[in-house]
PDB file of C-alpha atoms in Angstrom:
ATOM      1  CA  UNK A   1      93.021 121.099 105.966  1.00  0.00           C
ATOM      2  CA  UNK A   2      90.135 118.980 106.589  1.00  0.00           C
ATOM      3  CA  UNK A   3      88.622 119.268 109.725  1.00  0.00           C
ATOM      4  CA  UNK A   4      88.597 114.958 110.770  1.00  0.00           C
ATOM      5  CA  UNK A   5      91.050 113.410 113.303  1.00  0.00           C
ATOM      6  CA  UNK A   6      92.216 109.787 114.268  1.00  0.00           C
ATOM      7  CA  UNK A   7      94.588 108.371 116.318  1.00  0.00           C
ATOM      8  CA  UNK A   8      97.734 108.045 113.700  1.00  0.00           C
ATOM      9  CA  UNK A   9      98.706 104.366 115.286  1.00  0.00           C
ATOM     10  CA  UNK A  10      97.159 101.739 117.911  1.00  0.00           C
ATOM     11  CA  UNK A  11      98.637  98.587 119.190  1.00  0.00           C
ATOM     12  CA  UNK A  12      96.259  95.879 120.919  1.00  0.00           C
ATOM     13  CA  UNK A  13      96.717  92.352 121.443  1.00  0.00           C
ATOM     14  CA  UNK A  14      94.888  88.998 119.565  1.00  0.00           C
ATOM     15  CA  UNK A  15      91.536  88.184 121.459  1.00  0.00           C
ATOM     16  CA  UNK A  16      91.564  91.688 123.061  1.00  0.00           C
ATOM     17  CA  UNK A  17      89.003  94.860 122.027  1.00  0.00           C
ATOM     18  CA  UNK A  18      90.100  97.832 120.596  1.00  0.00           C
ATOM     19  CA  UNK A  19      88.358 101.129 120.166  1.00  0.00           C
ATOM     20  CA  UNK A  20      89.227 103.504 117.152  1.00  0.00           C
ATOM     21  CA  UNK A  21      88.029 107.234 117.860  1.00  0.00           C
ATOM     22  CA  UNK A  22      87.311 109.674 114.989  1.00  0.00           C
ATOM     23  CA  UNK A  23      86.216 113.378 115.618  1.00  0.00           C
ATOM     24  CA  UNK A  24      84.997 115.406 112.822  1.00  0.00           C
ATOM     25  CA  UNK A  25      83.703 119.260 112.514  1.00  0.00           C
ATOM     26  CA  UNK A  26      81.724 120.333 109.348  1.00  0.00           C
ATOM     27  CA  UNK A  27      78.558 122.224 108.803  1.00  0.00           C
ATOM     28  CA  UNK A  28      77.275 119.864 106.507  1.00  0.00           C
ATOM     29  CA  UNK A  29      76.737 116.241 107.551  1.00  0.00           C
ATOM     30  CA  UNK A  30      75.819 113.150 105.449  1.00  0.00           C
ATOM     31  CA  UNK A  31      77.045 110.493 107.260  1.00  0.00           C
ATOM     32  CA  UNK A  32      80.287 109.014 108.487  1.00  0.00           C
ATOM     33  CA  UNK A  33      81.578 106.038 107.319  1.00  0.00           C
ATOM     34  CA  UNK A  34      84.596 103.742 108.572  1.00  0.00           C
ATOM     35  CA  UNK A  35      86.831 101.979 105.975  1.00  0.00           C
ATOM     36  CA  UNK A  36      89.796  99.293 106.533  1.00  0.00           C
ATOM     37  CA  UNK A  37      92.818  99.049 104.121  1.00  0.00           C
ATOM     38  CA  UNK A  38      95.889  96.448 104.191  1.00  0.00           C
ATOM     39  CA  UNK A  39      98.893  97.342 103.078  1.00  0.00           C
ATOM     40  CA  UNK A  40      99.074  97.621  99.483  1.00  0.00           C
ATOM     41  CA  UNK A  41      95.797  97.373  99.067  1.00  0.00           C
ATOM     42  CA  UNK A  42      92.247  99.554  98.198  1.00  0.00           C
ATOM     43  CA  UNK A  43      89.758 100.678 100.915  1.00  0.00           C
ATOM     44  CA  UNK A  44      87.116  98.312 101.690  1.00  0.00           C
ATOM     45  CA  UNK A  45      83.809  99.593 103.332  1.00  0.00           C
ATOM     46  CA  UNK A  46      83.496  98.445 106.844  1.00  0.00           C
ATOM     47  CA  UNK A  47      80.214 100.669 108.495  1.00  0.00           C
ATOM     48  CA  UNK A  48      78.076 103.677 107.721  1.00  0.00           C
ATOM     49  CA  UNK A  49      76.036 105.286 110.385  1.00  0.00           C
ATOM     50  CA  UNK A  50      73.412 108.595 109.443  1.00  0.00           C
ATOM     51  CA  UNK A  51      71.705 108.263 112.604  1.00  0.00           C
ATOM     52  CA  UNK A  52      73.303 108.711 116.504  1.00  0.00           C
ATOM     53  CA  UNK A  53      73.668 104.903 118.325  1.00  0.00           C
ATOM     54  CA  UNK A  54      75.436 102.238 117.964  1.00  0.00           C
ATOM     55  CA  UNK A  55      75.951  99.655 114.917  1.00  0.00           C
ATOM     56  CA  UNK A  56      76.843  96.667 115.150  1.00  0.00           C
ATOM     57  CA  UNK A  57      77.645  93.997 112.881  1.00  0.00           C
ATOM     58  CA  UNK A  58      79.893  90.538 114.073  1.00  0.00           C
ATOM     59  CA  UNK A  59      83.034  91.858 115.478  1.00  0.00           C
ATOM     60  CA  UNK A  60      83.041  94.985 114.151  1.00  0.00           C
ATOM     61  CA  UNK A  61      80.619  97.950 115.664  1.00  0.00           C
ATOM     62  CA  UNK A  62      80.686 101.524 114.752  1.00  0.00           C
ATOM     63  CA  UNK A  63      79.102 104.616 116.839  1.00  0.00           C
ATOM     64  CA  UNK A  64      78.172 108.106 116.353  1.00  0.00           C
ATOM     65  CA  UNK A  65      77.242 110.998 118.326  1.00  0.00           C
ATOM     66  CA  UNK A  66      76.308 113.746 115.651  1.00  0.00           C
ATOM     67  CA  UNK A  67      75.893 116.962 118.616  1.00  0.00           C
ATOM     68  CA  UNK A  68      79.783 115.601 119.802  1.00  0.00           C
ATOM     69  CA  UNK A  69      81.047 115.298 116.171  1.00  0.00           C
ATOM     70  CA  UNK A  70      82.409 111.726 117.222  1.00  0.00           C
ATOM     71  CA  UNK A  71      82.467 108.170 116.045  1.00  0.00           C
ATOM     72  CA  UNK A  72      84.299 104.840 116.960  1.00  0.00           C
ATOM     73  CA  UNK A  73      85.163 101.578 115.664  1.00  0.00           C
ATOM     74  CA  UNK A  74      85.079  99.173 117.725  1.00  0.00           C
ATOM     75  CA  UNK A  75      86.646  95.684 116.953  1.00  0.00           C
ATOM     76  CA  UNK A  76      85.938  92.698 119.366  1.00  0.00           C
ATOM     77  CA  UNK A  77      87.708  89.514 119.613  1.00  0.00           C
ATOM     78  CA  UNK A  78      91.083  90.853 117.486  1.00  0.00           C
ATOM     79  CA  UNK A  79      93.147  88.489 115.029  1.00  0.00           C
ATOM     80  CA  UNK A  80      96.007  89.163 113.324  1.00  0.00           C
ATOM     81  CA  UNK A  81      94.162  89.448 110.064  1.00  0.00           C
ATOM     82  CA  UNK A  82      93.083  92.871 111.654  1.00  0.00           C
ATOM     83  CA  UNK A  83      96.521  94.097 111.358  1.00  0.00           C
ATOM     84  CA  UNK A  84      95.349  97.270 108.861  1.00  0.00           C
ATOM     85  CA  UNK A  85      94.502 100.877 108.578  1.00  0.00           C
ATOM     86  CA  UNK A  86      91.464 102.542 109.278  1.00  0.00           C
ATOM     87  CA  UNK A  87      90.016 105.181 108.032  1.00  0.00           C
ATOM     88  CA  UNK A  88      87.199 107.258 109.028  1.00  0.00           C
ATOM     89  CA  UNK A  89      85.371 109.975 106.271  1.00  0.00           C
ATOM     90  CA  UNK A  90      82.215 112.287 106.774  1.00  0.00           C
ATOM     91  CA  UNK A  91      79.956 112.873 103.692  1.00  0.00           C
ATOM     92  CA  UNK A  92      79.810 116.529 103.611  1.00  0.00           C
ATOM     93  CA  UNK A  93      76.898 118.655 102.228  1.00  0.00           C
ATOM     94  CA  UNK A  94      78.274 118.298  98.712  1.00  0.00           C
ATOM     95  CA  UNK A  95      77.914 114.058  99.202  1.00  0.00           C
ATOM     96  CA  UNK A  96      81.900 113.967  99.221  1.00  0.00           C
ATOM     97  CA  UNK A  97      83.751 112.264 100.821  1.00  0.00           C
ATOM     98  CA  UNK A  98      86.066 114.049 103.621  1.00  0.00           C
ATOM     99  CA  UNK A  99      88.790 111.430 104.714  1.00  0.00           C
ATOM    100  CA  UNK A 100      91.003 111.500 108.090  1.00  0.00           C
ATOM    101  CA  UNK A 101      94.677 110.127 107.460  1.00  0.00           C
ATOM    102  CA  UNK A 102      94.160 106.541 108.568  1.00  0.00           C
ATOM    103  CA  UNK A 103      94.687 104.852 112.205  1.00  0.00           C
ATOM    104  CA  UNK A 104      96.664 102.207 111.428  1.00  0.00           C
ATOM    105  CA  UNK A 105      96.429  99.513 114.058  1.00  0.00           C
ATOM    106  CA  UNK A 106      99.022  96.825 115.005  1.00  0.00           C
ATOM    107  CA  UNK A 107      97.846  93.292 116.595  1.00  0.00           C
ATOM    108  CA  UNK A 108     100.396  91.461 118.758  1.00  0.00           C
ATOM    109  CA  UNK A 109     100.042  87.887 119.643  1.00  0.00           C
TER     110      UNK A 109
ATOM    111  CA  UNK B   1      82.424  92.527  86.602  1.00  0.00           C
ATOM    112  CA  UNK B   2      81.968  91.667  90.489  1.00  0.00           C
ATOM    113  CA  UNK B   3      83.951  94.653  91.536  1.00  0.00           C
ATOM    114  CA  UNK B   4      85.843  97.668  90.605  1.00  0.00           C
ATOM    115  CA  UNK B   5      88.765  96.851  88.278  1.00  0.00           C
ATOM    116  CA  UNK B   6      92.037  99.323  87.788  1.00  0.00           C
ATOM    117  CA  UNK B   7      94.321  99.244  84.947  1.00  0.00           C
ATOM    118  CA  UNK B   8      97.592  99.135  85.042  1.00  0.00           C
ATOM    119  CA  UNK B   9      98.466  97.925  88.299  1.00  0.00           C
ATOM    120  CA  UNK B  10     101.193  99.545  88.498  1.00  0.00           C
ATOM    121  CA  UNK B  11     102.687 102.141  85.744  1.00  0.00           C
ATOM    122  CA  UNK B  12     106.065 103.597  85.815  1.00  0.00           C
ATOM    123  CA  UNK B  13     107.157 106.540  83.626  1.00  0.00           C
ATOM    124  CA  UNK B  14     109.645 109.483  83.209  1.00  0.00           C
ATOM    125  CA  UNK B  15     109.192 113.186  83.899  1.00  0.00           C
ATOM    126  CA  UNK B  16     107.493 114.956  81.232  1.00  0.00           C
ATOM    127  CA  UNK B  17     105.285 112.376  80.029  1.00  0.00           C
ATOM    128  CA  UNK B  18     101.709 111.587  79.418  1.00  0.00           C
ATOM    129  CA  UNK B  19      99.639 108.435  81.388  1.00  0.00           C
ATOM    130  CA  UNK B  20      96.458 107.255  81.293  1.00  0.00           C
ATOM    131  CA  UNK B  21      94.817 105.376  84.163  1.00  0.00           C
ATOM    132  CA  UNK B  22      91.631 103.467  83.890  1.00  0.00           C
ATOM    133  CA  UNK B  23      88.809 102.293  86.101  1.00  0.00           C
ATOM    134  CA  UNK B  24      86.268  99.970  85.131  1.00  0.00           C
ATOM    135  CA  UNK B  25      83.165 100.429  88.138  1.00  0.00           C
ATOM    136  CA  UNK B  26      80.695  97.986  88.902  1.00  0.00           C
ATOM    137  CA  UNK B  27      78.164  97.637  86.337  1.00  0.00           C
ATOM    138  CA  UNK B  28      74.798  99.653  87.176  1.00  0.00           C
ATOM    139  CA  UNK B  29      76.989 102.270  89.279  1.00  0.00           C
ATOM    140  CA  UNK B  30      76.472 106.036  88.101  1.00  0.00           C
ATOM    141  CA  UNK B  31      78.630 107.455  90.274  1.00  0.00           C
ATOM    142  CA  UNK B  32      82.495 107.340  89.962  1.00  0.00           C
ATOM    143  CA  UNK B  33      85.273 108.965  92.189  1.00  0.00           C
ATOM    144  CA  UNK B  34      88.788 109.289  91.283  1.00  0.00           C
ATOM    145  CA  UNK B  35      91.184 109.899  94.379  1.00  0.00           C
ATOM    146  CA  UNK B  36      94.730 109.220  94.806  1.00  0.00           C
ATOM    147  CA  UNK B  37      96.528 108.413  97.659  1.00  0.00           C
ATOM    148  CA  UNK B  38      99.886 108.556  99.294  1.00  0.00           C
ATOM    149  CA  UNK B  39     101.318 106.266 101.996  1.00  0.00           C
ATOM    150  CA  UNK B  40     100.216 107.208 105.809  1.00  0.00           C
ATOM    151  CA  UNK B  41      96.946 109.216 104.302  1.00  0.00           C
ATOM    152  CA  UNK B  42      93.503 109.304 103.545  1.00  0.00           C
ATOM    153  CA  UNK B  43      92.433 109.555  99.802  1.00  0.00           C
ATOM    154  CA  UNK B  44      92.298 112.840  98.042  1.00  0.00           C
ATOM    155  CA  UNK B  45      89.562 113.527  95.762  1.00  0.00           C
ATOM    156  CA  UNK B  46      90.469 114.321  92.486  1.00  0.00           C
ATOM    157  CA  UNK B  47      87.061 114.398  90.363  1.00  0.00           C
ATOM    158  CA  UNK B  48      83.538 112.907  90.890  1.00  0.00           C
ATOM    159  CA  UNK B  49      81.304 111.578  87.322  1.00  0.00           C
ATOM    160  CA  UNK B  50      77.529 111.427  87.904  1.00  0.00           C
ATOM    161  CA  UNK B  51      77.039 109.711  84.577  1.00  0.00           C
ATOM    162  CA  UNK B  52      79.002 110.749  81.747  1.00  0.00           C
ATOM    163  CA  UNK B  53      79.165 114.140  83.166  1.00  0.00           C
ATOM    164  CA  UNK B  54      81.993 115.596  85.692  1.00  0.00           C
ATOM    165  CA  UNK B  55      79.990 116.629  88.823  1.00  0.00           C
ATOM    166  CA  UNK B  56      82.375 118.226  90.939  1.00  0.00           C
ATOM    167  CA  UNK B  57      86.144 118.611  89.222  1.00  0.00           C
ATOM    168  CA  UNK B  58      87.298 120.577  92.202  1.00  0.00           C
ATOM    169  CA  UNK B  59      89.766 118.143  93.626  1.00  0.00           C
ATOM    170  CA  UNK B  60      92.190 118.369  90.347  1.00  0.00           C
ATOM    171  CA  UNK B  61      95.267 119.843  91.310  1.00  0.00           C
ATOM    172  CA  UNK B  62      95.902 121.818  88.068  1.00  0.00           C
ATOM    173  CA  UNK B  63      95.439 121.387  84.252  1.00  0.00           C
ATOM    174  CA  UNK B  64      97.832 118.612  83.696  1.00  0.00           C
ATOM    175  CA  UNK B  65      94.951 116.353  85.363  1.00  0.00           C
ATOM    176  CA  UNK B  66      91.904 115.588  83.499  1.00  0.00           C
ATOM    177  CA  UNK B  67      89.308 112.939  82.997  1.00  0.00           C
ATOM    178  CA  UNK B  68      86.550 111.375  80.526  1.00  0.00           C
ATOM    179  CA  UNK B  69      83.528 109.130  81.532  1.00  0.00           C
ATOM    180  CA  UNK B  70      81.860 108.887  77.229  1.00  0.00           C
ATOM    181  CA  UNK B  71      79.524 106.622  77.962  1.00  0.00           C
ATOM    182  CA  UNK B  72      78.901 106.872  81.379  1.00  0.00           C
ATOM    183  CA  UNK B  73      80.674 103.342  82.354  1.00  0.00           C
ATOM    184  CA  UNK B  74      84.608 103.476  81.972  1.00  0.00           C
ATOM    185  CA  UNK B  75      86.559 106.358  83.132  1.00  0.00           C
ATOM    186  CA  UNK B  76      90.007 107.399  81.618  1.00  0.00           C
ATOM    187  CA  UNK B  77      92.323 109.672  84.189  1.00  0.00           C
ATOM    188  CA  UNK B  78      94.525 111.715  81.875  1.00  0.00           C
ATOM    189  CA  UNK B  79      97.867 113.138  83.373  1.00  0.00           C
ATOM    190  CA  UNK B  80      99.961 115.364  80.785  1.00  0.00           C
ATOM    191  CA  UNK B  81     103.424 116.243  81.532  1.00  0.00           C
ATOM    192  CA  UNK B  82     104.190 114.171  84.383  1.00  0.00           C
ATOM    193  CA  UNK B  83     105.972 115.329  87.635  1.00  0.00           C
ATOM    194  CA  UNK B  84     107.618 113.188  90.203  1.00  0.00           C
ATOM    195  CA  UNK B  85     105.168 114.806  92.977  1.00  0.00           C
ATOM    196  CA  UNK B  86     102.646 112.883  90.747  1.00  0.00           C
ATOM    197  CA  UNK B  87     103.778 109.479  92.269  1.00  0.00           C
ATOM    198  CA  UNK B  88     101.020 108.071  94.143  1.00  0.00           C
ATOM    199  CA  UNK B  89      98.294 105.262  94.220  1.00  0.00           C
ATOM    200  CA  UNK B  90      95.472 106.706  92.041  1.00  0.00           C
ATOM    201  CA  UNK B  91      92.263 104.954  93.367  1.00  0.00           C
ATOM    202  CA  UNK B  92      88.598 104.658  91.170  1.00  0.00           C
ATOM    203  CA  UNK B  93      85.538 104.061  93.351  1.00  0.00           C
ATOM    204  CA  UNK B  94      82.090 103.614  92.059  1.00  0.00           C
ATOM    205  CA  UNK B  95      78.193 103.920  94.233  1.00  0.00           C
ATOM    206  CA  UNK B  96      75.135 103.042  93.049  1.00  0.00           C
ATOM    207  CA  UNK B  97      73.538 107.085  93.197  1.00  0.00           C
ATOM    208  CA  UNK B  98      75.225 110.084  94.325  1.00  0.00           C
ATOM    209  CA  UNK B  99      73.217 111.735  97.292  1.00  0.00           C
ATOM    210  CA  UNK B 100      70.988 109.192  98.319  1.00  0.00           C
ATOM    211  CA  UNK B 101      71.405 107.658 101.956  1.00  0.00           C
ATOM    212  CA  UNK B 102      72.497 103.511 102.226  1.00  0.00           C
ATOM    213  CA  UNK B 103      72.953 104.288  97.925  1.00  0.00           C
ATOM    214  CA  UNK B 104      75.831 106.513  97.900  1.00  0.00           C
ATOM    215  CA  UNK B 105      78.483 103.956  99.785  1.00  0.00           C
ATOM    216  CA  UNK B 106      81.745 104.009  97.586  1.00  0.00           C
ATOM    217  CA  UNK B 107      83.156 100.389  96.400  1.00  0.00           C
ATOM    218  CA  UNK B 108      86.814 101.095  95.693  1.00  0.00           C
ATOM    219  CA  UNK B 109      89.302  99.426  93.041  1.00  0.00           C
ATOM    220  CA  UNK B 110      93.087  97.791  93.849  1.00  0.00           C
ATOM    221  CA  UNK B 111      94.616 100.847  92.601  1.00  0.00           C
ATOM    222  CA  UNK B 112      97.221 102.207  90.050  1.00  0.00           C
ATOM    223  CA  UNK B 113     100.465 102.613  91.655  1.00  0.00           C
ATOM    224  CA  UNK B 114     101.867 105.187  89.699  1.00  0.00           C
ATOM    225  CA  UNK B 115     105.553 106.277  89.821  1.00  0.00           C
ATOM    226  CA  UNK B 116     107.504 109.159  87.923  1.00  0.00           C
ATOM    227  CA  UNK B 117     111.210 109.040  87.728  1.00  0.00           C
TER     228      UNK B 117
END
């Protein structure tokens, strides 16, 4: 299989942080990118860091360490409208996608 | 249109028979990604168009699967001789370029939710 792993399920409470990790091995890197998806619905782009360090962008930050093969999501100040899945891909060499299964996360009030 | 659009939303058939999916990408976008996807995983690519052409076809699991870009705008997903390990959510996604950094970020669709009995 693909060589990408995240944590299959997460449960944090509203207000709280939560920190998604993502490890990836390939040869070829273009980038790693972090998506979220409701239920029953498409992937919608979230982040997309080339470059090692830390994004950030309102609630929602994303890090990478290429020499670790490692990223994170990180989501601050959780509401229940971030009840979703979230998935992590690497670009390979070939500019495809490589996709991990999805980390879906539950928010309790 | 604003965003990538998917017809049907949902499509239900029998075993044996041919479907066609399509995905309308946002206009300007060259690049177009087929992928389908069943619950609790990631997307699997099926087929990448850089234009009208097929770029990388790799992801097709056999010849039953095949798909057309003509103009370089609408793509058609083909499936002949449906199978019930066919059911899945077949997802279109469109970038600007292919290959290019902060270009190549994929804007997906809602989906075809396709079902064989």
């Amino acid at each position: 299989g693909q060589n990408i792993d995240q944590p299959t399920e997460m449960t944090a409470t509203e207000g709280a942080i939560v920190q998604i990790n993502c490890t990836y091995q390939t040869s070829g890197f273009n980038g790693l990118f972090w998506y979220q998806q409701h239920a029953g619905e498409a992937p919608t782009f979230l982040s997309y860091n080339v470059l090692d360090g830390l994004e950030e962008k309102g609630r929602f930050s994303s890090f990478l360490s290429r020499s670790k093969g490692y990223s994170y999501l990180l989501l601050k100040e959780l509401q229940m409208k971030d009840s979703a899945s979230y998935l992590c891909a690497y670009m390979d060499s070939n500019h495809q996608l490589i996709w991990g299964a999805g980390t879906k996360l539950i928010i309790k009030p | 249109g604003a965003g990538v659009s998917q017809t049907p939303s949902n499509k239900v058939t029998e075993k044996g028979k041919y479907v066609e999916l399509r995905c309308d990408p946002i206009s300007g976008h060259t690049a177009l990604y087929w992928y389908r996807q069943s619950l609790g995983q990631g997307p699997e690519f099926l087929i990448y168009f850089q234009g009208t052409g097929a770029a990388d076809d790799s992801g097709l699991p056999n010849d039953r699967f095949f798909a057309v870009r003509p103009e370089g705008s609408v793509s058609t997903l083909k499936i002949q001789r449906t199978e019930r390990g066919d059911s899945a959510v077949y997802l279109c996604a469109s970038s600007r370029a292919s290959g290019i950094p902060n270009a190549d970020t994929q804007y997906f669709g809602p989906g075809t939710r396709l079902t064989v009995l």
